CSV table of C-alpha atoms in Angstrom, one decimal:
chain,number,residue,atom,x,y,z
A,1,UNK,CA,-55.1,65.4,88.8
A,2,UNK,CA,-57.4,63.0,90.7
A,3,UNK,CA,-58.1,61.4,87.6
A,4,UNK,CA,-55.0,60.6,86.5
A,5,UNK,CA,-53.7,59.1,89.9
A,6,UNK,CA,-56.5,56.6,89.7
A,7,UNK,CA,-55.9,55.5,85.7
A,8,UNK,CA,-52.2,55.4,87.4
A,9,UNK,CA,-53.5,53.1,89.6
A,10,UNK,CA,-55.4,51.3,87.7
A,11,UNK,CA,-52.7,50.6,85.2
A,12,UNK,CA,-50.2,49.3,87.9
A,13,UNK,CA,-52.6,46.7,89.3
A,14,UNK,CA,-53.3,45.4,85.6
A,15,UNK,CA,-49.2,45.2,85.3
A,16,UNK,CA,-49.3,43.6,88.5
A,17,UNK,CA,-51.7,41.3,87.9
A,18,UNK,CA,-49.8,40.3,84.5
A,19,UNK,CA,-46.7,39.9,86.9
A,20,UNK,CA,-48.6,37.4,89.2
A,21,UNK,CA,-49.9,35.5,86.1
A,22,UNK,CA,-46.5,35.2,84.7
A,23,UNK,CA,-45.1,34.0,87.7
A,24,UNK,CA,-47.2,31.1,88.5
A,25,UNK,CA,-47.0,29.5,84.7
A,26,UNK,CA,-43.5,29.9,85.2
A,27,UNK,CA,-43.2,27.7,88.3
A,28,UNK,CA,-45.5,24.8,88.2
A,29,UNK,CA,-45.7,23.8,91.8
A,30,UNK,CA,-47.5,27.5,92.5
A,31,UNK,CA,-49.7,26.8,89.2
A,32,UNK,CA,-50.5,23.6,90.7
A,33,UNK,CA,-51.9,24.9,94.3
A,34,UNK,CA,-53.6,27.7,92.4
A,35,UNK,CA,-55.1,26.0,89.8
A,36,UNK,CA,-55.7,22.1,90.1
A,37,UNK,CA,-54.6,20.3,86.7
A,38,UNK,CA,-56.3,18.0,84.6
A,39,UNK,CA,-55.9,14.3,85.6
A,40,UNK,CA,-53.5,12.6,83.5
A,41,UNK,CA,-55.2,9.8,81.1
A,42,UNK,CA,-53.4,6.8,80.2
A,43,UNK,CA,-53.7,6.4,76.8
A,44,UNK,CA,-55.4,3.0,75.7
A,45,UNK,CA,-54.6,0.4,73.0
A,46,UNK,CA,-58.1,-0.4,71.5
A,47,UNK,CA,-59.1,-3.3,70.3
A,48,UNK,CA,-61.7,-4.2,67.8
A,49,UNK,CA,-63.0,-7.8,68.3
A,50,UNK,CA,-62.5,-7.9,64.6
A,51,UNK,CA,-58.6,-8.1,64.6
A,52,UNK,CA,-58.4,-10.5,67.1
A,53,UNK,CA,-61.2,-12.8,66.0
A,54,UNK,CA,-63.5,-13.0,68.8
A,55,UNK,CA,-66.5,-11.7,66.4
A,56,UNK,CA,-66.6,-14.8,64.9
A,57,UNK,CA,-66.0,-17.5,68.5
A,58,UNK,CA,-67.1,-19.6,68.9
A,59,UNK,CA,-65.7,-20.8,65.1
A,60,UNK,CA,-62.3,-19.3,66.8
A,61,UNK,CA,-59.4,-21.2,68.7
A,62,UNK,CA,-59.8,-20.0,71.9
A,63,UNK,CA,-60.1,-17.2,74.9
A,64,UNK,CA,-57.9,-18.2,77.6
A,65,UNK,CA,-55.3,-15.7,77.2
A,66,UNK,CA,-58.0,-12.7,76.2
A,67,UNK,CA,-57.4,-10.7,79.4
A,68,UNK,CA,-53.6,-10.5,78.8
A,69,UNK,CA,-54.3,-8.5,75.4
A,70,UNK,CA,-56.5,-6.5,77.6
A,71,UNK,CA,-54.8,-5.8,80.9
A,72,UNK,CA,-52.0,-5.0,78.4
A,73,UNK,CA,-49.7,-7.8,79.8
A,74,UNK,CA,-48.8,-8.9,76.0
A,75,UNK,CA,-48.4,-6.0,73.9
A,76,UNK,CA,-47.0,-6.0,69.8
A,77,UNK,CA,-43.6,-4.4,69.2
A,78,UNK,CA,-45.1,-1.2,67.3
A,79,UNK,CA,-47.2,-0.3,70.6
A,80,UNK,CA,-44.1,0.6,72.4
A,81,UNK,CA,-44.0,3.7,69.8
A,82,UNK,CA,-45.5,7.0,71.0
A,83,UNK,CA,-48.9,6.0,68.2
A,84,UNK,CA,-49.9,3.2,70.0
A,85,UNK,CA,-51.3,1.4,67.2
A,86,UNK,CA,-52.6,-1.8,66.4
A,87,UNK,CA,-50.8,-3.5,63.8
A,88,UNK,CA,-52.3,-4.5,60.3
A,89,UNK,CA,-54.4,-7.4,60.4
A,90,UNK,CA,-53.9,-8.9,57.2
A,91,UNK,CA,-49.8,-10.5,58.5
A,92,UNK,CA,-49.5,-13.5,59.7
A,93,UNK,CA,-47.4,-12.7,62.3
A,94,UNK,CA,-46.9,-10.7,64.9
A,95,UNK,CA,-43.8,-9.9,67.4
A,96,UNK,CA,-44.8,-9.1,70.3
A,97,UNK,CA,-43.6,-8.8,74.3
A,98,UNK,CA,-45.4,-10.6,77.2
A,99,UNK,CA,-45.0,-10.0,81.0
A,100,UNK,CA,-46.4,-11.8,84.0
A,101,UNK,CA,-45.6,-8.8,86.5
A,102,UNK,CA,-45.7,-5.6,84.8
A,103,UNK,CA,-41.3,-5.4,84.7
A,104,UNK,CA,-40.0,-8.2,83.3
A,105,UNK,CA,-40.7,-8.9,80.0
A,106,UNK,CA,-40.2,-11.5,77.0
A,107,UNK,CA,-40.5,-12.0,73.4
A,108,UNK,CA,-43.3,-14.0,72.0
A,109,UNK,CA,-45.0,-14.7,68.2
A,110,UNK,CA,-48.4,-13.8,68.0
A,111,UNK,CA,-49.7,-15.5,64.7
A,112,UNK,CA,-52.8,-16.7,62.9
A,113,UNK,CA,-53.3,-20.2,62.0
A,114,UNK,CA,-53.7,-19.0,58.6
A,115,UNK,CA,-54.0,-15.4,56.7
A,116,UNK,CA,-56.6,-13.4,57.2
A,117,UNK,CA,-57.7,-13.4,53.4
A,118,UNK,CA,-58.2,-17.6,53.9
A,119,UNK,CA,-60.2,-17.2,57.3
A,120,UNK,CA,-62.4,-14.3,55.4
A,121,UNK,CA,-62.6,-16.7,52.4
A,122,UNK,CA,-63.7,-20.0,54.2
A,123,UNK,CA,-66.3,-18.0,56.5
A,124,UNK,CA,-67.6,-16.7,53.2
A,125,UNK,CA,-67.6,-20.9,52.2
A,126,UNK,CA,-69.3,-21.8,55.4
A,127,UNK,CA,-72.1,-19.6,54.5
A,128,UNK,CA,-72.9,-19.8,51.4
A,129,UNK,CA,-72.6,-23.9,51.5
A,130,UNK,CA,-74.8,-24.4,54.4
A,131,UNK,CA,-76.9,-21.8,54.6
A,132,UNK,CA,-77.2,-20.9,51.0
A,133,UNK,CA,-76.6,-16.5,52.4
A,134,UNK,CA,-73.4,-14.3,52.2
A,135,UNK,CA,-73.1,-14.0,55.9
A,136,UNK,CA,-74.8,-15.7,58.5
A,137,UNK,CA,-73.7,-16.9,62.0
A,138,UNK,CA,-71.0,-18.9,61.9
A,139,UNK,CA,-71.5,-21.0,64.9
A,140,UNK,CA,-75.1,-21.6,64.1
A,141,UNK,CA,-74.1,-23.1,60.5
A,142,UNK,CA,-71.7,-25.3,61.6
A,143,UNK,CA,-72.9,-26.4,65.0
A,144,UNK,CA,-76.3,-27.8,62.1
A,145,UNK,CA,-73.4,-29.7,60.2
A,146,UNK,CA,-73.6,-33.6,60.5
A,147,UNK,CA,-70.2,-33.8,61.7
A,148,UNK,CA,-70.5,-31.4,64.7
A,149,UNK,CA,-73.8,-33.2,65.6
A,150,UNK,CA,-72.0,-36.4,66.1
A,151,UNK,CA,-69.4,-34.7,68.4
A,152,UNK,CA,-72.2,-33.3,71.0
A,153,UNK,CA,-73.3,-36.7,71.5
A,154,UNK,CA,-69.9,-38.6,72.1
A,155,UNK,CA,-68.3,-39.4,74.9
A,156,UNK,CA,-64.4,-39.7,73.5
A,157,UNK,CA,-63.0,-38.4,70.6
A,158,UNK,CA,-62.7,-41.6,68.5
A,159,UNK,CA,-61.4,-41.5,64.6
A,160,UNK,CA,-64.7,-41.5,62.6
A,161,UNK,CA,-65.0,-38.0,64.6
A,162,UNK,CA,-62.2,-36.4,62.6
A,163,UNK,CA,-62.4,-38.2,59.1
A,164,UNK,CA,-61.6,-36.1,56.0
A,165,UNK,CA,-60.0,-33.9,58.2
A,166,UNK,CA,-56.8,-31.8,56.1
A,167,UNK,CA,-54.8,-32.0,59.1
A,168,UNK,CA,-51.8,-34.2,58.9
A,169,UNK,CA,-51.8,-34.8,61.9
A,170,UNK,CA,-55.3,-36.3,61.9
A,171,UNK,CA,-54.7,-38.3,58.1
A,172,UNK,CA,-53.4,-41.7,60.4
A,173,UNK,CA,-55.5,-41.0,63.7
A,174,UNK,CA,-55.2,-43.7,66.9
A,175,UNK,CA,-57.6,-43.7,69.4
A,176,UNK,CA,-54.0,-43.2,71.7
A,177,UNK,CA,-53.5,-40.0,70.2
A,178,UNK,CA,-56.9,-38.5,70.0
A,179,UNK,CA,-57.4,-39.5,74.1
A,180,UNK,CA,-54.3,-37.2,74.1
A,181,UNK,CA,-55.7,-34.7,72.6
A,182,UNK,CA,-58.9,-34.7,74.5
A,183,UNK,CA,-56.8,-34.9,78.2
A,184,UNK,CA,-54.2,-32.4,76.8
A,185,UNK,CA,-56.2,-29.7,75.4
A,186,UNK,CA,-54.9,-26.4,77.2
A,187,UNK,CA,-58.2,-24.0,76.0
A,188,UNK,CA,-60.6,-25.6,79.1
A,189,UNK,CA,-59.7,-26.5,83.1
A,190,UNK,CA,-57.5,-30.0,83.2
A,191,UNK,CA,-59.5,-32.6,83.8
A,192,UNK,CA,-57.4,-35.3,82.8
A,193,UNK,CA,-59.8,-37.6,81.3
A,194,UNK,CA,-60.0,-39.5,78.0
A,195,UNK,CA,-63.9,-38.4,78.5
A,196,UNK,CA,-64.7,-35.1,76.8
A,197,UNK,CA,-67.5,-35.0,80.0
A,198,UNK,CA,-65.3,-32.0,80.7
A,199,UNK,CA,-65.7,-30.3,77.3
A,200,UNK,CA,-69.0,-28.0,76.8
A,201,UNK,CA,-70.6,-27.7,73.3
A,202,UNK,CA,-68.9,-24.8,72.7
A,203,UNK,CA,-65.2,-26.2,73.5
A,204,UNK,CA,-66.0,-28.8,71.5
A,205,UNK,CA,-66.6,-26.5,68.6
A,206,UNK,CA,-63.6,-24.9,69.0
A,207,UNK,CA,-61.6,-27.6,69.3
A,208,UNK,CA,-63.2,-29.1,66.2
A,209,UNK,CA,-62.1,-25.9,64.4
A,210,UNK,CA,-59.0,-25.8,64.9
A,211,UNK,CA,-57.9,-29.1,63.7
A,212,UNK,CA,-59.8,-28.2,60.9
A,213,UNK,CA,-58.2,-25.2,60.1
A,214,UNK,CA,-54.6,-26.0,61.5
A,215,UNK,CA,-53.2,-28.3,64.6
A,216,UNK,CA,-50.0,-26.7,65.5
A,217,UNK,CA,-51.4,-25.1,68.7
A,218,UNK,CA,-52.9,-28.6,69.1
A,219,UNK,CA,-49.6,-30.3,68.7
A,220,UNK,CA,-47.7,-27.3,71.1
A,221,UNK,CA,-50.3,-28.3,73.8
A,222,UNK,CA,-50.2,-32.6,73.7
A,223,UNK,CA,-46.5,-32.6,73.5
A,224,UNK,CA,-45.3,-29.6,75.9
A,225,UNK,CA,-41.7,-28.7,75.6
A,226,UNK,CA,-41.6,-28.9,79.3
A,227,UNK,CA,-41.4,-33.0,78.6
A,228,UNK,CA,-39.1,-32.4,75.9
A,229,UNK,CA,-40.6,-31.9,72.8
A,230,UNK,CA,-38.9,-29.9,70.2
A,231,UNK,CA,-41.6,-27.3,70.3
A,232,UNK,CA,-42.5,-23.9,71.3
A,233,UNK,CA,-44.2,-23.6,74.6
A,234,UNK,CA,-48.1,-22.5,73.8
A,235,UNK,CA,-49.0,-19.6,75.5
A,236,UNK,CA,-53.0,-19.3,74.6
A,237,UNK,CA,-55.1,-18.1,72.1
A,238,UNK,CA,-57.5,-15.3,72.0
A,239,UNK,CA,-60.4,-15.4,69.2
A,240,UNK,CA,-57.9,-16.5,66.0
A,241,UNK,CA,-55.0,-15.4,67.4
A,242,UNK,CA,-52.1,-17.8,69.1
A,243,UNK,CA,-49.6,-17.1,71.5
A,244,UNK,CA,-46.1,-19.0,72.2
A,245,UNK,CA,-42.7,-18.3,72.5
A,246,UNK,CA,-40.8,-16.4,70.4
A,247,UNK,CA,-38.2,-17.8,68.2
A,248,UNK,CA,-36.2,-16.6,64.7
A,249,UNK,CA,-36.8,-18.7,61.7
A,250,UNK,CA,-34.3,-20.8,60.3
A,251,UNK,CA,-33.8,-18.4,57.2
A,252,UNK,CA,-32.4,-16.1,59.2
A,253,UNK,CA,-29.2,-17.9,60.2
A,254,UNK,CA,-28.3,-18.9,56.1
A,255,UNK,CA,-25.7,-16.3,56.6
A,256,UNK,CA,-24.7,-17.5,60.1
A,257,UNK,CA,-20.7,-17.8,60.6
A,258,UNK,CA,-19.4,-21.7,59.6
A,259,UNK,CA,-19.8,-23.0,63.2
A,260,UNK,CA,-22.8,-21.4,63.4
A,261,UNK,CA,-24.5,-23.3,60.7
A,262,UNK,CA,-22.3,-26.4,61.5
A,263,UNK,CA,-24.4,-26.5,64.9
A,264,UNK,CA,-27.4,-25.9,63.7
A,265,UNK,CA,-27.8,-28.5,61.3
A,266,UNK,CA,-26.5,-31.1,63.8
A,267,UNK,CA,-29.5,-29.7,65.8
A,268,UNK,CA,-31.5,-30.2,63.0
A,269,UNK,CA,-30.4,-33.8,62.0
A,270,UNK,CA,-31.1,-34.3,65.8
A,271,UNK,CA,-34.8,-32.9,66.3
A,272,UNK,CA,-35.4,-35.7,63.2
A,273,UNK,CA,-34.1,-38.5,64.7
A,274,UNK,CA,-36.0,-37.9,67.7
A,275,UNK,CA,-38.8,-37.1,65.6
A,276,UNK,CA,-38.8,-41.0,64.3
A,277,UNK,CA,-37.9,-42.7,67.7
A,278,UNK,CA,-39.3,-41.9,71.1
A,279,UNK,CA,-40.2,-43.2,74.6
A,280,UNK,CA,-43.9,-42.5,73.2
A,281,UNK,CA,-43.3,-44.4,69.6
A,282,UNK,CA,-45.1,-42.1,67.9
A,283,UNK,CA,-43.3,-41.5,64.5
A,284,UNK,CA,-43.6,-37.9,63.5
A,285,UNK,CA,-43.1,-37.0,59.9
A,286,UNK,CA,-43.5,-33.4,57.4
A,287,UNK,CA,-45.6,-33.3,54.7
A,288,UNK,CA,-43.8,-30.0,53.5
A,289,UNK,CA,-40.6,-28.2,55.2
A,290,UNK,CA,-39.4,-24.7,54.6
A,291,UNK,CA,-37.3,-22.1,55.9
A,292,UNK,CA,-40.0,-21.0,58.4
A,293,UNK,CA,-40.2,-24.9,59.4
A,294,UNK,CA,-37.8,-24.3,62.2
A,295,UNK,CA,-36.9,-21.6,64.3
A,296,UNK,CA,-34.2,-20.9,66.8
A,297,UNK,CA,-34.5,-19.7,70.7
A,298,UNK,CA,-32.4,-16.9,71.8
A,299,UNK,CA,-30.1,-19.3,73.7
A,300,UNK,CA,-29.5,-21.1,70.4
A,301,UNK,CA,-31.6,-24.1,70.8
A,302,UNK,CA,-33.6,-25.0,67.4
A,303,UNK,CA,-36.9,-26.2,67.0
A,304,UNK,CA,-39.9,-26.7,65.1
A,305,UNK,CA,-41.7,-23.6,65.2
A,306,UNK,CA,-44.3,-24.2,62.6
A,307,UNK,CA,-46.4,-27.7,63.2
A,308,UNK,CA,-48.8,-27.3,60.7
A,309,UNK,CA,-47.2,-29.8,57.9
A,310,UNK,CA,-46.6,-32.6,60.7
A,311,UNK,CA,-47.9,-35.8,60.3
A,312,UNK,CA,-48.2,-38.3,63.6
A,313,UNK,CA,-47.9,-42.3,62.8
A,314,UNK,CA,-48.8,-44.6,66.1
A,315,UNK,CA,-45.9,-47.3,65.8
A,316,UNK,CA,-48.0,-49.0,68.6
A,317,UNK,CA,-51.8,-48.8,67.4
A,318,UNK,CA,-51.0,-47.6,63.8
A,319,UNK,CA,-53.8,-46.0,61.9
A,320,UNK,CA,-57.6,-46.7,62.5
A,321,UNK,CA,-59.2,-45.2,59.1
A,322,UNK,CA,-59.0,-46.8,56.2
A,323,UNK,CA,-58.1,-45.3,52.9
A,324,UNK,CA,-61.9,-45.1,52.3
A,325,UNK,CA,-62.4,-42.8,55.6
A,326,UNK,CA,-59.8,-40.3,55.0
A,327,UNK,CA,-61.4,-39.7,51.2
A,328,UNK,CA,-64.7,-38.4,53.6
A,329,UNK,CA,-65.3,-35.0,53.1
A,330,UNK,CA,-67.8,-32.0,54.1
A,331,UNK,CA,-67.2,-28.3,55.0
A,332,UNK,CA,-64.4,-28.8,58.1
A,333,UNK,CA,-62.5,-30.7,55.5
A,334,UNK,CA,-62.2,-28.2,53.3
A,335,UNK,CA,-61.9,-24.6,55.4
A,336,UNK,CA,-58.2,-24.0,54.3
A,337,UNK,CA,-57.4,-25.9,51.9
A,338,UNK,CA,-58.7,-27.2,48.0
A,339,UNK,CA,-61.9,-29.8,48.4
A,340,UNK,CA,-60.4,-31.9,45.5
A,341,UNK,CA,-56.8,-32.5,47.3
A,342,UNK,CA,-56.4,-36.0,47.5
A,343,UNK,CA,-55.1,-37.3,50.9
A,344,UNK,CA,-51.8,-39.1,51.2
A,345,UNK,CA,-52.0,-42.8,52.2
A,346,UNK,CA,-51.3,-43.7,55.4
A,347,UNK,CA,-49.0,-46.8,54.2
A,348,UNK,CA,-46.7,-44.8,52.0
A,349,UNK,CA,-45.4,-42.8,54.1
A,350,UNK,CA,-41.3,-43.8,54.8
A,351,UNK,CA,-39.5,-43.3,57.5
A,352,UNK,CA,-36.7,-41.3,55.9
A,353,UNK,CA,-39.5,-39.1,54.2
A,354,UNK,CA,-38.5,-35.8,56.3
A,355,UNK,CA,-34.6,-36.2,56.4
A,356,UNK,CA,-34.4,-36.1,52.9
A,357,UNK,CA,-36.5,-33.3,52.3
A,358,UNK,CA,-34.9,-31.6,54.5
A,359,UNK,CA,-31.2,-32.4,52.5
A,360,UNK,CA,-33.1,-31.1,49.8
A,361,UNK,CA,-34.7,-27.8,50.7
A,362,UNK,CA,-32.9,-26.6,54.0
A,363,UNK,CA,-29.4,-27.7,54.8
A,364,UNK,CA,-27.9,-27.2,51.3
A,365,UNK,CA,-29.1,-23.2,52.2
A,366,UNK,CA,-27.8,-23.7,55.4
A,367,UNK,CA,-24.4,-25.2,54.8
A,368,UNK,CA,-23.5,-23.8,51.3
A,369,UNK,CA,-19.8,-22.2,50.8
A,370,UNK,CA,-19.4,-22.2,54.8
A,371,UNK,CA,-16.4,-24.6,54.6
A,372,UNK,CA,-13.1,-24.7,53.5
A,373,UNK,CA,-12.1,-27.4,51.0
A,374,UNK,CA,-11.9,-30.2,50.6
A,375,UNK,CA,-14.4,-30.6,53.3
A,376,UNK,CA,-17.3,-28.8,51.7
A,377,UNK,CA,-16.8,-31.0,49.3
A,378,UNK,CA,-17.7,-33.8,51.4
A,379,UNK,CA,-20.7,-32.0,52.9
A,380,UNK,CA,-22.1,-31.2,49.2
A,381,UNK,CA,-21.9,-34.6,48.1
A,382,UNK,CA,-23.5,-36.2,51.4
A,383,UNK,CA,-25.9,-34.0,51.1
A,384,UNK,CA,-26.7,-35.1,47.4
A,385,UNK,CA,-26.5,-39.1,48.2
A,386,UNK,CA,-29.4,-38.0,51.1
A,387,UNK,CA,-31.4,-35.9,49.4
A,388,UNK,CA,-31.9,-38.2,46.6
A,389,UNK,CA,-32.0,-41.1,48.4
A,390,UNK,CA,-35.8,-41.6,48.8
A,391,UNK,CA,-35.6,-45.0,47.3
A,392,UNK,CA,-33.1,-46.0,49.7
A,393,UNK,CA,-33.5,-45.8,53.1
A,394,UNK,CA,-29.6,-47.7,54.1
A,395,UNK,CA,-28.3,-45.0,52.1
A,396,UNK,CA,-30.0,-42.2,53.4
A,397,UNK,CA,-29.0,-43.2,57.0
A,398,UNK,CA,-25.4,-43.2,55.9
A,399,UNK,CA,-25.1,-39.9,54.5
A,400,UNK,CA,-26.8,-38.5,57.7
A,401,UNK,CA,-24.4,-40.1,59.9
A,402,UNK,CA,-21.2,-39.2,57.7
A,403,UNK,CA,-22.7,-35.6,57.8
A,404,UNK,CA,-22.8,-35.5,60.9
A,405,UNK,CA,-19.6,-36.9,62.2
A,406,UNK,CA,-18.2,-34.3,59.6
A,407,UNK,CA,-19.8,-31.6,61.4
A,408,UNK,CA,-18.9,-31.9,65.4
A,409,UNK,CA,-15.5,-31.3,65.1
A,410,UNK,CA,-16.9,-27.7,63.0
A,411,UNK,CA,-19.1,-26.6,65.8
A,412,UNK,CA,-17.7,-24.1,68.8
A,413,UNK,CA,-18.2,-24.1,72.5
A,414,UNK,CA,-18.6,-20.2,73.5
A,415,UNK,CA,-21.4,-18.2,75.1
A,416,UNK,CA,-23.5,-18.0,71.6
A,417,UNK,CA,-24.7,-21.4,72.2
A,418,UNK,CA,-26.3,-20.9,75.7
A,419,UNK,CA,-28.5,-24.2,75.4
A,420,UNK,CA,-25.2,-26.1,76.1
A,421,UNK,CA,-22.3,-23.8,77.5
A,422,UNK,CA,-20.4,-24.4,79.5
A,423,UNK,CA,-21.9,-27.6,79.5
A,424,UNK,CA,-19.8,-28.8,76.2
A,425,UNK,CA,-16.4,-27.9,78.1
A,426,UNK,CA,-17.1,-30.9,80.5
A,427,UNK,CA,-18.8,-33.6,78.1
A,428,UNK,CA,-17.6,-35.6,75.2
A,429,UNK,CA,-21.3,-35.0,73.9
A,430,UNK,CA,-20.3,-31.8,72.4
């Protein structure tokens, strides 16, 4: 009898126990005072130095903006998914979201100056031209090259410094513009100096790269959209990557409503003009346009969201290379583009040159079958007169301002053009 009381007992404290057990997974502040939890980890985005670039800096653009892809203050659309992955490396570009404060947050591109298959390929160039291996150091070879040897010893940036670069930005160089660039140049501390005193050996590597490899962060930083320049604002750069402002390329408004397009193109006809005549008479012109030329701002505002194919004439010094100069060539010449292109002379560039490619490969896309007759009739045909009208620069002019007195009366005033609502209901600008 004694027996079984106690296997009694024994089974009601083992139910008991279960009871107690059940009880405190069942409400979690008991769990938690019986049993401290495991801290909760954060997860973490990792980065390799590889996708950004830094592995190969000081042959990179930059770091200033390094601790923001760190801290997680500028992070790419897919890591706001639950896999918090990095995105492929090979793109171009990136959309991604950047924040000053942790809460508010805005858009941004996050782009390579070129594809990662070029930057691979002309790494693989540097090495195997100068140093005669498959891989090697890349700041070592190029800081022996000729080219970079003359840059440690000078004190400006003068034009036999960047002969034979691709760039066209850098094919008609003033001393004006390259002071610019040396005073403007966003990657070190403002010194505002003409005097690169202010530039170690390796900014001026990196500064040398990238208008080897491509000068529209260059161009984003010496004419700020702050002063009013049709571009971007520049963000930073981390290893090879760039950061600016985020805008929508002009291909995705070809299917844009009538007085969408109508606006846009008048934007467009605008950002050229200015692009020829300025308070700074520099005369800006493309070498190539496409539909990812120019992009437009969430507000509505257009500009020139890829640099890379603009050319910069000094109205008031004009060029200081000859013909002879720009042929110069050697490895930064040839990083990202074909050795044996042959450079565009200096004197044959026109004035019209971009307004009528740009009647030629944009605004027929842009303004095709948006308009009733007979006035897209009108539109086609001063669209043909400009775009063939290379030989003509009177009659270019005329077909761009007959497009464009055809095309303010087309354009709305409503809360989808931000950039100049409700200033339009006030002014006879609009």
């Amino acid at each position: 009898m004694g027996r079984w009381i106690c296997c009694l007992r024994s089974r009601v404290a083992d139910a008991l126990m279960l009871l107690l057990v059940l009880a405190l997974s069942c409400n979690p502040s008991t769990a938690a005072t019986a049993s401290p939890s495991a801290p909760h980890i954060k997860p973490s985005y990792s980065f390799g130095r590889t996708f950004l670039g830094l592995d190969k800096c000081n042959a990179c653009i930059g770091t200033s903006i390094c601790k923001k892809f760190f801290k997680e203050e500028i992070r790419f659309d897919t890591w706001l998914s639950s896999r918090l992955k990095l995105p492929p490396s090979y793109l171009l570009s990136y959309s991604g979201n950047y924040t000053d404060d942790a809460k508010s947050w805005r858009l941004v591109d996050i782009t390579r100056l070129t594809s990662k298959y070029r930057h691979d390929q002309a790494d693989k160039r540097i090495c195997t031209s100068l140093l005669k291996t498959k891989t090697c150091s890349l700041e070592r070879a190029l800081r022996r090259t000729h080219r970079f040897q003359k840059w440690l010893r000078a004190k400006r940036l003068t034009p036999d410094l960047v002969q034979g670069l691709s760039s066209p930005m850098l094919r008609c160089p003033s001393q004006r513009l390259l002071d610019r660039i040396v005073r403007r140049y966003a990657e070190v501390p403002d010194a505002g100096s003409i005097y690169m005193d202010h530039l170690t050996d390796r900014d001026k590597l990196r500064l040398l790269y990238t208008l080897s490899v491509n000068s529209h962060p260059i161009l984003l930083q010496i004419f700020p959209d702050v002063e009013g320049w049709p571009f971007p604002r520049y963000l930073g750069s981390c290893g090879r990557l760039v950061v600016s402002a985020s805008t929508r390329p002009l291909r995705d408004f070809y299917g844009a409503a009538p007085e969408v397009a109508a606006d846009l193109a008048l934007q467009l006809l605008a950002v050229l003009r200015s692009m020829g005549t300025n308070d700074l008479n520099y005369f800006f012109y493309f070498t190539h346009v496409d539909a990812g030329t120019f992009g437009v701002f969430s507000n509505g505002h257009l500009f020139i969201r890829d640099a890379s194919m603009l050319g910069i004439i000094d109205k008031e010094e004009g060029s200081q290379l000859t013909d002879g100069q720009q042929e110069y060539k050697d490895i930064f010449s040839c990083l990202t583009v074909d050795c044996q292109s042959a450079f565009v002379s200096c004197n044959s560039i026109r004035e019209k040159h971009s307004l009528v490619m740009v009647c030629q490969e944009l605004l027929p896309k842009l303004l095709k079958g948006k308009f009733l007759q007979p006035v897209q009739e009108k539109i086609d045909s001063f669209l043909q007169h400009c775009a063939s009208g290379l030989a003509d620069d009177q009659g270019v002019n005329e077909a761009v301002a007959k497009l464009a007195e055809l095309l303010k009366p087309l354009r709305s005033c409503d809360s989808r053009f931000a950039y100049r609502y409700p200033d339009c209901k006030y002014s006879d600008k609009y």
